[in-house]
Tab-separated table of C-alpha atoms and ligand atoms in Angstrom:
chain	number	residue	atom	x	y	z
K	1	MET	CA	103.516	82.797	6.698
K	2	LYS	CA	100.709	84.812	5.179
K	3	SER	CA	99.395	88.071	6.512
K	4	LEU	CA	95.793	89.106	5.952
K	5	GLU	CA	94.778	92.558	4.750
K	6	ILE	CA	91.756	93.493	6.885
K	7	LYS	CA	91.455	97.098	5.645
K	8	PRO	CA	93.441	98.738	2.811
K	9	GLN	CA	97.074	98.644	3.950
K	10	VAL	CA	96.119	97.319	7.409
K	11	TYR	CA	97.250	93.741	7.965
K	12	TRP	CA	96.703	91.079	10.613
K	13	VAL	CA	100.165	89.685	11.359
K	14	GLY	CA	99.589	87.818	14.642
K	15	GLY	CA	100.334	84.314	15.889
K	16	ILE	CA	97.998	81.330	16.324
K	17	ASP	CA	98.550	79.382	19.565
K	18	TRP	CA	96.857	76.093	18.712
K	19	ASN	CA	98.261	74.245	21.738
K	20	LEU	CA	97.305	76.591	24.575
K	21	ARG	CA	94.814	75.032	26.990
K	22	TYR	CA	95.552	76.953	30.189
K	23	PHE	CA	95.966	80.719	30.399
K	24	HIS	CA	97.163	82.099	33.754
K	25	GLY	CA	94.649	80.169	35.821
K	26	HIS	CA	91.778	79.594	33.443
K	27	THR	CA	91.077	77.019	30.774
K	28	ALA	CA	91.294	77.841	27.067
K	29	PRO	CA	89.842	74.767	25.355
K	30	ARG	CA	89.987	76.301	21.881
K	31	GLY	CA	93.546	77.695	22.116
K	32	THR	CA	94.043	81.371	21.316
K	33	THR	CA	95.679	83.920	19.031
K	34	TYR	CA	97.846	86.933	19.798
K	35	ASN	CA	96.761	89.510	17.250
K	36	SER	CA	99.116	92.139	15.902
K	37	TYR	CA	98.075	94.699	13.328
K	38	LEU	CA	100.468	96.268	10.848
K	39	ILE	CA	99.439	99.678	9.470
K	40	VAL	CA	101.399	100.733	6.391
K	41	ASP	CA	101.317	104.456	5.652
K	42	GLU	CA	103.992	107.147	5.238
K	43	LYS	CA	105.005	105.964	8.685
K	44	ILE	CA	104.539	102.295	9.558
K	45	ALA	CA	103.107	101.135	12.868
K	46	LEU	CA	102.656	97.734	14.449
K	47	VAL	CA	99.863	97.682	17.026
K	48	ASP	CA	100.630	95.153	19.779
K	49	ALA	CA	103.194	92.383	19.654
K	50	VAL	CA	102.898	88.712	20.569
K	51	LYS	CA	104.010	86.170	23.175
K	52	HIS	CA	107.703	85.329	22.908
K	53	TYR	CA	107.269	81.890	21.361
K	54	MET	CA	105.010	83.345	18.644
K	55	PHE	CA	107.595	85.927	17.571
K	56	ASP	CA	108.908	84.036	14.503
K	57	GLU	CA	105.371	83.528	13.265
K	58	MET	CA	104.589	87.245	13.629
K	59	LEU	CA	107.866	88.232	11.961
K	60	SER	CA	107.251	86.016	8.947
K	61	ARG	CA	103.789	87.564	8.539
K	62	ILE	CA	105.276	91.077	8.749
K	63	ARG	CA	107.859	90.064	6.127
K	64	ASP	CA	104.990	88.991	3.895
K	65	VAL	CA	104.125	92.722	3.684
K	66	ILE	CA	107.268	94.787	4.335
K	67	ASP	CA	110.796	94.626	5.666
K	68	PRO	CA	110.350	94.847	9.480
K	69	ALA	CA	113.327	97.227	9.687
K	70	ARG	CA	111.022	99.866	8.112
K	71	ILE	CA	108.643	99.910	11.103
K	72	ASP	CA	108.565	103.316	12.819
K	73	TYR	CA	106.292	102.634	15.785
K	74	LEU	CA	105.256	99.763	18.012
K	75	VAL	CA	102.042	100.616	19.850
K	76	VAL	CA	101.850	98.823	23.194
K	77	ASN	CA	98.224	99.003	24.296
K	78	HIS	CA	98.890	96.689	27.240
K	79	VAL	CA	102.011	95.415	28.989
K	80	GLU	CA	100.960	91.876	29.937
K	81	MET	CA	103.489	89.355	28.683
K	82	ASP	CA	101.213	87.589	26.211
K	83	HIS	CA	101.558	90.796	24.154
K	84	SER	CA	104.919	92.134	25.267
K	85	SER	CA	107.299	89.203	25.730
K	86	GLY	CA	108.025	89.243	21.976
K	87	ILE	CA	109.121	92.917	22.113
K	88	PRO	CA	112.852	92.395	22.853
K	89	LYS	CA	113.237	90.201	19.749
K	90	PHE	CA	110.974	92.510	17.740
K	91	LEU	CA	113.242	95.486	18.451
K	92	GLU	CA	116.192	93.526	17.059
K	93	ALA	CA	114.261	93.130	13.778
K	94	ALA	CA	112.885	96.681	13.858
K	95	PRO	CA	115.714	98.676	15.496
K	96	HIS	CA	114.272	102.109	14.626
K	97	ALA	CA	110.824	101.445	16.082
K	98	ARG	CA	109.759	103.763	18.887
K	99	ILE	CA	107.390	102.391	21.519
K	100	VAL	CA	104.088	104.237	21.764
K	101	THR	CA	102.399	103.613	25.079
K	102	SER	CA	100.673	105.172	28.097
K	103	PRO	CA	102.722	106.514	31.044
K	104	LYS	CA	101.810	103.385	33.025
K	105	GLY	CA	102.674	101.277	29.988
K	106	LYS	CA	106.208	102.700	30.030
K	107	LYS	CA	106.574	102.009	33.761
K	108	GLY	CA	105.287	98.465	33.285
K	109	LEU	CA	107.606	97.748	30.361
K	110	GLU	CA	110.589	99.074	32.306
K	111	ARG	CA	109.767	96.784	35.242
K	112	HIS	CA	109.359	93.793	32.950
K	113	TYR	CA	112.347	94.201	30.615
K	114	LYS	CA	114.828	96.511	32.445
K	115	LYS	CA	115.751	98.263	29.169
K	116	SER	CA	115.952	101.907	28.093
K	117	TRP	CA	113.835	101.832	24.964
K	118	ASP	CA	112.828	104.871	22.893
K	119	TYR	CA	109.317	105.858	23.969
K	120	VAL	CA	106.541	108.101	22.687
K	121	ILE	CA	104.262	108.566	25.693
K	122	VAL	CA	100.616	109.176	24.841
K	123	ASN	CA	97.849	110.432	27.051
K	124	SER	CA	94.158	109.767	26.591
K	125	GLY	CA	92.906	111.616	23.497
K	126	ASP	CA	96.382	112.038	21.954
K	127	GLU	CA	96.818	111.408	18.254
K	128	LEU	CA	99.727	110.243	16.145
K	129	LYS	CA	99.649	111.034	12.414
K	130	LEU	CA	101.028	108.252	10.209
K	131	GLY	CA	100.284	109.961	6.881
K	132	ARG	CA	96.821	109.405	5.479
K	133	ARG	CA	95.889	107.721	8.745
K	134	THR	CA	95.788	108.810	12.350
K	135	LEU	CA	96.153	106.717	15.462
K	136	LYS	CA	94.033	107.975	18.319
K	137	PHE	CA	94.649	106.652	21.822
K	138	VAL	CA	92.125	106.324	24.630
K	139	HIS	CA	93.209	105.127	28.051
K	140	THR	CA	90.990	102.394	29.497
K	141	PRO	CA	92.558	101.819	32.923
K	142	MET	CA	91.670	98.486	34.558
K	143	VAL	CA	90.247	97.010	31.385
K	144	HIS	CA	92.004	95.057	32.593
K	145	TRP	CA	95.392	96.452	33.791
K	146	PRO	CA	96.246	100.012	34.891
K	147	ASP	CA	98.241	100.550	31.679
K	148	SER	CA	95.479	99.428	29.302
K	149	MET	CA	94.560	101.671	26.393
K	150	VAL	CA	92.883	101.277	23.015
K	151	THR	CA	93.991	102.511	19.601
K	152	TYR	CA	91.414	103.871	17.157
K	153	VAL	CA	91.974	104.532	13.460
K	154	PRO	CA	89.247	107.019	12.459
K	155	GLU	CA	89.948	106.866	8.699
K	156	ASP	CA	89.183	103.118	8.746
K	157	LYS	CA	86.605	103.215	11.585
K	158	LEU	CA	88.810	100.533	13.134
K	159	LEU	CA	89.082	99.974	16.891
K	160	LEU	CA	92.059	98.014	18.240
K	161	PRO	CA	91.108	97.517	21.909
K	162	ASN	CA	93.664	94.881	22.919
K	163	ASP	CA	92.110	92.447	25.450
K	164	ALA	CA	88.608	93.964	25.406
K	165	PHE	CA	86.177	91.918	23.268
K	166	GLY	CA	88.806	89.151	23.032
K	167	GLN	CA	88.073	85.448	22.838
K	168	HIS	CA	90.468	82.544	23.202
K	169	ILE	CA	89.949	80.900	19.821
K	170	ALA	CA	92.726	79.473	17.657
K	171	SER	CA	91.510	79.362	14.093
K	172	THR	CA	92.525	79.880	10.493
K	173	ALA	CA	89.378	82.017	10.240
K	174	ARG	CA	90.060	85.636	11.106
K	175	PHE	CA	86.556	87.098	11.165
K	176	ASP	CA	83.643	86.537	13.529
K	177	ASP	CA	81.092	85.586	10.830
K	178	GLU	CA	83.372	82.824	9.532
K	179	VAL	CA	82.948	80.995	12.839
K	180	GLY	CA	79.460	82.059	13.978
K	181	TRP	CA	77.986	83.954	16.900
K	182	ASP	CA	77.454	80.941	19.173
K	183	ILE	CA	81.169	80.122	19.438
K	184	VAL	CA	82.294	83.763	19.444
K	185	HIS	CA	79.762	84.528	22.201
K	186	GLU	CA	80.680	81.472	24.278
K	187	GLU	CA	84.394	82.263	24.175
K	188	ALA	CA	83.889	86.009	24.709
K	189	ALA	CA	81.833	85.130	27.808
K	190	ARG	CA	84.506	82.732	29.124
K	191	TYR	CA	87.119	85.436	28.519
K	192	TYR	CA	85.090	88.227	30.141
K	193	ALA	CA	84.138	86.089	33.144
K	194	ASN	CA	87.689	84.998	33.894
K	195	ILE	CA	89.561	88.209	33.086
K	196	VAL	CA	87.366	91.296	32.975
K	197	PHE	CA	84.585	90.454	35.477
K	198	PRO	CA	85.902	92.608	38.379
K	199	TYR	CA	86.068	95.752	36.258
K	200	GLY	CA	82.448	96.267	35.158
K	201	GLU	CA	82.430	99.931	36.104
K	202	GLN	CA	85.545	100.637	34.019
K	203	VAL	CA	84.162	98.560	31.130
K	204	ASP	CA	81.005	100.650	31.209
K	205	LYS	CA	83.074	103.840	30.916
K	206	ALA	CA	84.995	102.354	27.971
K	207	LEU	CA	81.706	101.385	26.312
K	208	GLU	CA	80.512	104.978	26.674
K	209	VAL	CA	83.613	106.156	24.806
K	210	ALA	CA	83.136	103.441	22.163
K	211	ALA	CA	79.545	104.610	21.637
K	212	THR	CA	80.865	108.010	20.498
K	213	LEU	CA	83.068	106.476	17.776
K	214	PRO	CA	81.931	105.232	14.383
K	215	ILE	CA	83.140	101.620	14.386
K	216	GLU	CA	83.109	99.265	11.396
K	217	MET	CA	85.613	96.759	12.695
K	218	ILE	CA	87.049	95.733	16.068
K	219	GLY	CA	90.399	93.961	16.104
K	220	PRO	CA	90.940	92.559	19.618
K	221	SER	CA	94.261	91.088	20.648
K	222	HIS	CA	92.827	87.561	21.021
K	223	GLY	CA	90.594	85.561	18.745
K	224	LEU	CA	88.425	86.701	15.892
K	225	ILE	CA	88.127	90.165	14.396
K	226	LEU	CA	84.615	91.543	14.763
K	227	ARG	CA	82.885	92.932	11.691
K	228	SER	CA	79.414	91.329	11.715
K	229	TYR	CA	78.661	90.939	15.435
K	230	ILE	CA	79.751	94.340	16.776
K	231	PRO	CA	76.280	95.483	17.999
K	232	ARG	CA	75.658	92.079	19.653
K	233	MET	CA	79.057	92.122	21.323
K	234	LEU	CA	78.561	95.662	22.643
K	235	GLN	CA	75.145	94.621	23.958
K	236	VAL	CA	76.397	91.563	25.871
K	237	TYR	CA	79.362	93.537	27.231
K	238	HIS	CA	76.915	96.140	28.532
K	239	ARG	CA	74.882	93.411	30.302
K	240	TRP	CA	77.978	91.763	31.778
K	241	ALA	CA	79.481	95.062	32.895
K	242	ASN	CA	76.259	95.908	34.711
K	243	ASN	CA	75.991	92.484	36.366
K	244	GLU	CA	72.707	91.746	34.609
K	245	SER	CA	71.871	88.049	34.736
K	246	ASP	CA	69.127	85.618	33.680
K	247	ALA	CA	66.564	83.682	35.710
K	248	LYS	CA	68.685	80.556	35.851
K	249	ALA	CA	70.854	78.765	38.390
K	250	VAL	CA	74.224	77.109	38.649
K	251	ILE	CA	74.888	74.505	41.327
K	252	ALA	CA	78.620	74.018	41.940
K	253	TYR	CA	79.578	71.351	44.445
K	254	ASP	CA	81.963	68.640	45.474
K	255	THR	CA	81.157	65.522	47.443
K	256	MET	CA	83.049	62.867	49.462
K	257	TRP	CA	80.602	59.963	49.790
K	258	GLY	CA	77.678	61.225	47.740
K	259	SER	CA	75.595	63.034	50.389
K	260	THR	CA	76.293	66.576	49.203
K	261	GLN	CA	75.596	65.368	45.654
K	262	LYS	CA	72.189	64.047	46.758
K	263	ILE	CA	71.343	67.464	48.198
K	264	ALA	CA	72.586	69.136	44.979
K	265	LEU	CA	70.274	66.934	42.904
K	266	ALA	CA	67.316	67.643	45.203
K	267	LEU	CA	67.932	71.389	44.869
K	268	GLN	CA	68.166	70.973	41.084
K	269	GLU	CA	64.783	69.180	41.056
K	270	GLY	CA	63.214	71.936	43.126
K	271	LEU	CA	64.554	74.720	40.908
K	272	GLU	CA	63.473	72.891	37.768
K	273	SER	CA	59.981	72.343	39.173
K	274	ALA	CA	59.723	76.139	39.381
K	275	GLY	CA	60.737	76.399	35.697
K	276	ILE	CA	64.323	77.516	36.289
K	277	PRO	CA	67.089	76.130	34.020
K	278	VAL	CA	69.951	74.705	36.073
K	279	THR	CA	73.580	73.930	35.231
K	280	MET	CA	75.247	71.341	37.478
K	281	ARG	CA	78.993	71.744	37.978
K	282	PHE	CA	80.673	68.909	39.855
K	283	LEU	CA	84.026	70.330	40.883
K	284	GLN	CA	85.927	67.061	40.461
K	285	THR	CA	85.213	67.151	36.721
K	286	ASN	CA	84.809	70.896	36.086
K	287	HIS	CA	87.656	73.366	36.499
K	288	ILE	CA	86.690	76.376	38.609
K	289	SER	CA	87.274	78.681	35.622
K	290	ASP	CA	84.618	76.750	33.684
K	291	VAL	CA	82.058	77.516	36.404
K	292	VAL	CA	82.624	81.272	36.223
K	293	PRO	CA	80.980	81.738	32.774
K	294	ASP	CA	77.846	80.143	34.301
K	295	VAL	CA	78.026	82.625	37.171
K	296	LEU	CA	78.325	85.443	34.610
K	297	THR	CA	74.786	84.818	33.368
K	298	ALA	CA	72.983	83.007	36.222
K	299	LYS	CA	71.109	84.953	38.887
K	300	ALA	CA	71.342	82.120	41.454
K	301	VAL	CA	74.571	80.445	42.518
K	302	LEU	CA	74.346	77.482	44.895
K	303	ILE	CA	77.535	76.143	46.442
K	304	GLY	CA	77.778	72.736	48.093
K	305	THR	CA	80.532	71.165	50.159
K	306	PRO	CA	80.929	68.456	52.725
K	307	THR	CA	82.999	69.203	55.817
K	308	LEU	CA	86.586	67.977	55.673
K	309	ASN	CA	89.027	68.675	58.496
K	310	ASN	CA	86.677	71.297	59.922
K	311	GLY	CA	86.411	73.236	56.652
K	312	MET	CA	85.351	73.083	53.012
K	313	LEU	CA	86.707	70.655	50.453
K	314	PRO	CA	89.661	72.418	48.756
K	315	THR	CA	87.918	72.437	45.334
K	316	VAL	CA	85.034	74.435	46.828
K	317	SER	CA	87.231	76.858	48.753
K	318	ALA	CA	89.252	77.382	45.542
K	319	LEU	CA	86.078	78.282	43.652
K	320	LEU	CA	84.961	80.699	46.371
K	321	THR	CA	88.393	82.336	46.547
K	322	TYR	CA	88.339	82.752	42.769
K	323	LEU	CA	84.807	84.198	42.832
K	324	LYS	CA	85.717	86.599	45.627
K	325	GLY	CA	88.424	88.089	43.375
K	326	LEU	CA	86.151	88.268	40.337
K	327	ARG	CA	83.479	90.095	42.388
K	328	PRO	CA	80.196	89.122	40.689
K	329	LYS	CA	77.425	91.323	42.081
K	330	ASN	CA	73.625	91.171	42.343
K	331	ARG	CA	73.447	87.412	42.728
K	332	ILE	CA	71.347	85.190	44.951
K	333	GLY	CA	73.476	82.674	46.816
K	334	MET	CA	72.879	79.566	48.850
K	335	ALA	CA	75.176	77.136	50.641
K	336	PHE	CA	74.547	73.489	51.361
K	337	GLY	CA	76.443	70.414	52.399
K	338	SER	CA	76.814	67.378	54.602
K	339	TYR	CA	79.082	66.482	57.495
K	340	GLY	CA	79.951	63.778	59.994
K	341	TRP	CA	80.572	66.017	62.985
K	342	GLY	CA	81.307	69.723	63.275
K	343	GLY	CA	79.670	70.877	60.002
K	344	GLN	CA	81.939	73.860	59.400
K	345	GLY	CA	82.216	73.295	55.615
K	346	ALA	CA	78.773	74.539	54.536
K	347	ARG	CA	78.882	77.245	57.219
K	348	ASP	CA	82.194	78.543	55.800
K	349	ALA	CA	80.717	78.456	52.282
K	350	ALA	CA	77.719	80.494	53.498
K	351	GLU	CA	80.069	82.982	55.125
K	352	ALA	CA	82.065	83.361	51.908
K	353	ILE	CA	78.868	83.917	49.904
K	354	ARG	CA	77.642	86.498	52.414
K	355	GLY	CA	81.050	88.202	52.163
K	356	MET	CA	80.443	88.771	48.435
K	357	GLY	CA	77.319	90.758	49.306
K	358	TRP	CA	74.866	88.374	47.655
K	359	GLU	CA	71.306	87.960	48.883
K	360	MET	CA	70.676	84.684	50.705
K	361	PRO	CA	66.918	84.188	51.054
K	362	GLU	CA	67.248	80.466	51.934
K	363	GLU	CA	68.803	78.986	55.056
K	364	THR	CA	71.975	76.950	54.611
K	365	ILE	CA	71.182	73.246	54.326
K	366	ASN	CA	73.676	71.228	56.353
K	367	ILE	CA	72.863	67.564	56.924
K	368	PRO	CA	74.702	65.028	59.144
K	369	TYR	CA	76.072	61.968	57.341
K	370	ILE	CA	73.451	60.858	54.812
K	371	PRO	CA	70.246	62.776	54.009
K	372	ASP	CA	66.968	60.857	54.482
K	373	GLU	CA	63.869	61.246	52.308
K	374	SER	CA	62.319	63.995	54.435
K	375	GLU	CA	65.579	65.984	54.391
K	376	LEU	CA	65.784	65.640	50.614
K	377	LEU	CA	62.180	66.811	50.380
K	378	THR	CA	63.151	69.859	52.446
K	379	ALA	CA	66.007	70.524	49.980
K	380	ARG	CA	63.626	70.145	47.002
K	381	GLU	CA	61.239	72.620	48.619
K	382	ALA	CA	64.067	75.086	49.243
K	383	GLY	CA	65.074	74.785	45.579
K	384	GLN	CA	61.496	75.339	44.499
K	385	ARG	CA	61.109	78.440	46.690
K	386	LEU	CA	64.382	79.806	45.344
K	387	GLY	CA	63.143	79.134	41.806
K	388	GLN	CA	59.848	80.898	42.453
K	389	ASN	CA	61.798	83.818	43.886
K	390	LEU	CA	63.903	83.986	40.700
K	391	LYS	CA	60.796	83.838	38.505
K	392	MET	CA	59.236	86.673	40.468
K	393	ILE	CA	62.350	88.856	40.123
K	394	SER	CA	62.656	88.155	36.382
K	395	ASP	CA	58.942	88.979	35.805
K	396	MET	CA	59.274	92.343	37.582
B	401	LIG	FE1	95.980	89.413	26.576
B	401	LIG	FE2	95.934	91.072	29.552
B	401	LIG	O1	96.690	90.177	28.123
């Protein structure tokens, strides 16, 4: 298979996973890539490997450039198995390669593969001279694992940040401008929301470091290489890392016999009457991981559930459990629902929202059996007030 030279003597040699649709808990409707970068100098380095079943594809792309046995270093920016499970086979093809990684990277690799490999341990700021080029390493802990680091090649103004700035896109295109900002942005947002969301503070620190480096190209470990949209990507990452959101709402709900759905639609009408764009996410037809990108950019998040067996419907509790882990901040929340007796479902949802530290200016709406017209009017009014509240905040 063909490699692609992205800078003089720097080659993309990764694998394209066209069939992936589910990536450790979240959807990946466009598939993904595992990007490896081969740097050919007096010494030869491969930056990041691929998932085990992509190994042959990576190897054939390396062979398109050089004999893999000539590789001196394998840089492991991150231990997670989508980048490391191809390493055991890689070391058979490149038996002299030493593994360059952070101290936590070494510990992680040892726990995963139980092998005594030959390591070069690098701390933040360390450099490795390849010849004309230098590899500079910066640790970026918790973006998004403790071992995470980025590799920078100053001579090429090339940043290889592993998962950061990644997007799950399988494509024969390799560069951002070949696909367009809308798709790159949408998939970067899905990726950030589902993987990086809890680590905004650490992302912000990494962005500060990135701001000190001249960068012409960013080669993430998933998706398209950035060359045209770098300023836009840095800007949206800054917004996401700081939990900045827009004056819009997402209503995520499930329903048993349609009552909670009626309340959801009344809330939608109310919000829209105040000029707020709303996204409706019915949890029987939307995976929870597809709701999270909406939460990434919406200031208001409304969660609806009927009561089942004295609790929430499992789809709704799954969403709230997922959100709790992802820790979105500075949101306005609201719970609503319907019940036959008891009514614990919406109350539990409200409790979970409160537990995330979100503001809750509106009372929980919890209606027995089927809402009547006056109750739906009350819901519309609550939606409208919430919308006006959002408008006021966004105009400040
Ligand atoms: Fe792409 Fe955290 O692995």
